[in-house]
Amino acid sequence: MENSPISAACSSDDCELSIIMPCLNEAETLGICIAKAQSFIEFHHLCAEVIVADNGSTDGSQDIARAFGARVQQVSTRGYGAALQGGIKEAAGKYVIFADADDSYDFSALLPFLTKLREGFDLVMGNRFKGGIRQGAMPALHRYLGNPVLSGIGRLFFRSPVKDFHCGLRGFNRTKIKSLNLQTTGMEFASEMVVKATLHKLRITEVPTILSPDGRSHPPHLRSWRDGWRHLRFLMIYSPRWLFFYPGMLLLLTGLSLITWLLPGPQTIHNVTFDIHTMLYAAVMTIVGLQVTSFGLFAKVFSIGAKIIPASERIQSFLDKFTLERGLLAGLAIALCGFIGSSYAFTLWIGNDFGPLDPVTMMRLTIPSLTALATGIQVMFLSFFMSVLGLART
C-alpha cells in the first residue's frame, strides 16, 4: 500500500467514502476515471479517497494513478474479485463505491449511490437496464441473454430484489459487506456479493445507471462464455435447494407415482400402453431421485456448518427431529417391504419347481420390490452420513 492524503484535509478516521477502481492495464482511461471521481469528491465537499486496486499492470497505470492523487493498492492475486477484495481490505471509508476503470461508468455521478447508503441501505446496485445502455456499450449476447438469464436465475434461486446482478457500479456499507466473508477471486465476485447480501438479509436497493462504451482500445478482460459459466456455477453451488433438492424430489415423486400407477397392470392413454418397461425406468428415477435429494440435504447441512450460507430454520427444525435411530428404522421398514416382495417372488419360483415364469407378471412384482430394497438401504446409510455431519456441526 502506498500512502496518500485522503481529501480536503480530513483524517482516515473521518473518511466517509472510498472509491475503488480495480485496474489491469487501464492506462488509456484510468486518469479520466480518477479525475471524475476527484471532481465528485470536491464538488460535494466529501471526506473521501480514491483507491486504485492494481492487479499487476505493466502499462504504467500505477504511475498515472499516483499522478492523479489516487492511492495505489497492489494486489498480487490475479482476478477481478481478488483486486476488489484487496482494495476493500485497505479502504478507510465507511462506504465503498467501486466500478471498472474503463470509463464505462461515470464516476462524477455517484451521488444517488451515496444518498441511498446514507439512508441506511447496505448494498446499492446500479441498474443499467433502467438507467440506459448506450449504443455499443454492451454486446447483444450479454444484453439479451447473459445478463437477463443469470439475473433471473439469481432472483429465482435466492429471492433477491436485484434485477441487474452484474452491474459493475455498486456501493455498500464496508463493515456489512466485510462481514459476509466474500471468497471468490474472479468475475463471479459480483454474484457472490449479491447472493450473500440477500441470504444475510441486508438492505438492498437499486438506482438507475448509464452504461457507456468503454474508452479502451484493447479487448475487455471479460470472457463471455467462461465468465458466464463461472457465474452460473456459483449460483447453482450456493443453492443446494435448486441444484439438488428440487430436481431430486421431482424424480423421486414422479418415479414413485409411475410405479404405483402401473402396479395393478398396464395402463393405456390415447392408444399408448405403458407397462413394465415404463415401470423399470420409473424405478431408476426413484433411486436416482432419492440420491440427488440426499445430496441436497448433505450440501445444505455442510454449507450451514461451514458458514458458507446462513442457518435455515427449516433445516434446523428437521435436524432437531432427525436421529440416526429414526432414519435406520425408516430405512429398515422400506427395505423390509422390498424383502417381503422379493421373498414372495422367490416363493412363486419355488412353486413352479424353479422353472420359467411369466416375465411380465414377475417383473411387475420384482421391480417395486428391488426398488424398495435399494431405497431402504440408501435411507439407512444416508442416516449414518447425516449423523457424521451432525458431529461436524457440533
GROMACS .gro file of N, CA and C in nm, residues 7 16 70 73 84 130 154 159 178 194 199 204 220 228 249 264 284 317 337 357 362 371 382 390:
model
   72
    7SER      N    1  -0.860   1.339   0.148
    7SER     CA    2  -0.919   1.451   0.074
    7SER      C    3  -0.945   1.566   0.170
   16GLU      N    4  -1.554   0.917   0.490
   16GLU     CA    5  -1.689   0.865   0.469
   16GLU      C    6  -1.694   0.768   0.350
   70ALA      N    7  -0.449   0.942  -0.658
   70ALA     CA    8  -0.514   0.823  -0.604
   70ALA      C    9  -0.416   0.742  -0.521
   73GLN      N   10  -0.309   0.042  -0.442
   73GLN     CA   11  -0.301  -0.080  -0.363
   73GLN      C   12  -0.265  -0.196  -0.456
   84LEU      N   13  -1.064  -0.641  -0.614
   84LEU     CA   14  -1.160  -0.566  -0.534
   84LEU      C   15  -1.146  -0.597  -0.385
  130LYS      N   16  -3.240   0.005  -1.638
  130LYS     CA   17  -3.326   0.118  -1.605
  130LYS      C   18  -3.261   0.251  -1.643
  154GLY      N   19  -3.071  -1.575  -1.048
  154GLY     CA   20  -3.038  -1.525  -0.915
  154GLY      C   21  -3.162  -1.486  -0.836
  159ARG      N   22  -3.438  -1.530  -0.427
  159ARG     CA   23  -3.541  -1.428  -0.400
  159ARG      C   24  -3.478  -1.291  -0.378
  178LYS      N   25  -1.794  -0.667   0.452
  178LYS     CA   26  -1.679  -0.742   0.502
  178LYS      C   27  -1.724  -0.857   0.591
  194VAL      N   28  -2.395  -1.015  -0.419
  194VAL     CA   29  -2.540  -1.000  -0.420
  194VAL      C   30  -2.606  -1.118  -0.349
  199LEU      N   31  -2.892  -1.347   0.119
  199LEU     CA   32  -2.909  -1.455   0.216
  199LEU      C   33  -2.899  -1.405   0.360
  204ILE      N   34  -3.104  -0.394   0.056
  204ILE     CA   35  -3.053  -0.381  -0.081
  204ILE      C   36  -3.149  -0.294  -0.162
  220PRO      N   37  -1.192  -0.619  -2.380
  220PRO     CA   38  -1.222  -0.625  -2.236
  220PRO      C   39  -1.166  -0.751  -2.173
  228GLY      N   40  -1.944  -1.632  -1.787
  228GLY     CA   41  -2.085  -1.662  -1.770
  228GLY      C   42  -2.105  -1.795  -1.700
  249MET      N   43  -3.641  -3.433  -0.583
  249MET     CA   44  -3.778  -3.461  -0.542
  249MET      C   45  -3.868  -3.484  -0.663
  264PRO      N   46  -5.116  -5.224  -1.063
  264PRO     CA   47  -5.230  -5.314  -1.094
  264PRO      C   48  -5.219  -5.380  -1.230
  284VAL      N   49  -3.566  -4.657  -1.174
  284VAL     CA   50  -3.438  -4.586  -1.180
  284VAL      C   51  -3.457  -4.440  -1.139
  317SER      N   52  -3.497  -2.721   1.218
  317SER     CA   53  -3.611  -2.796   1.272
  317SER      C   54  -3.604  -2.944   1.231
  337CYS      N   55  -4.015  -5.405   0.322
  337CYS     CA   56  -4.119  -5.420   0.220
  337CYS      C   57  -4.060  -5.481   0.093
  357LEU      N   58  -4.107  -6.852  -1.550
  357LEU     CA   59  -4.228  -6.785  -1.506
  357LEU      C   60  -4.267  -6.679  -1.608
  362MET      N   61  -4.390  -6.139  -1.323
  362MET     CA   62  -4.283  -6.137  -1.224
  362MET      C   63  -4.215  -6.000  -1.217
  371THR      N   64  -3.674  -5.197  -0.593
  371THR     CA   65  -3.667  -5.052  -0.572
  371THR      C   66  -3.678  -5.020  -0.424
  382LEU      N   67  -2.770  -4.307   0.439
  382LEU     CA   68  -2.772  -4.160   0.444
  382LEU      C   69  -2.798  -4.112   0.587
  390GLY      N   70  -2.367  -3.423   1.154
  390GLY     CA   71  -2.410  -3.371   1.282
  390GLY      C   72  -2.294  -3.358   1.380
   0.00000   0.00000   0.00000
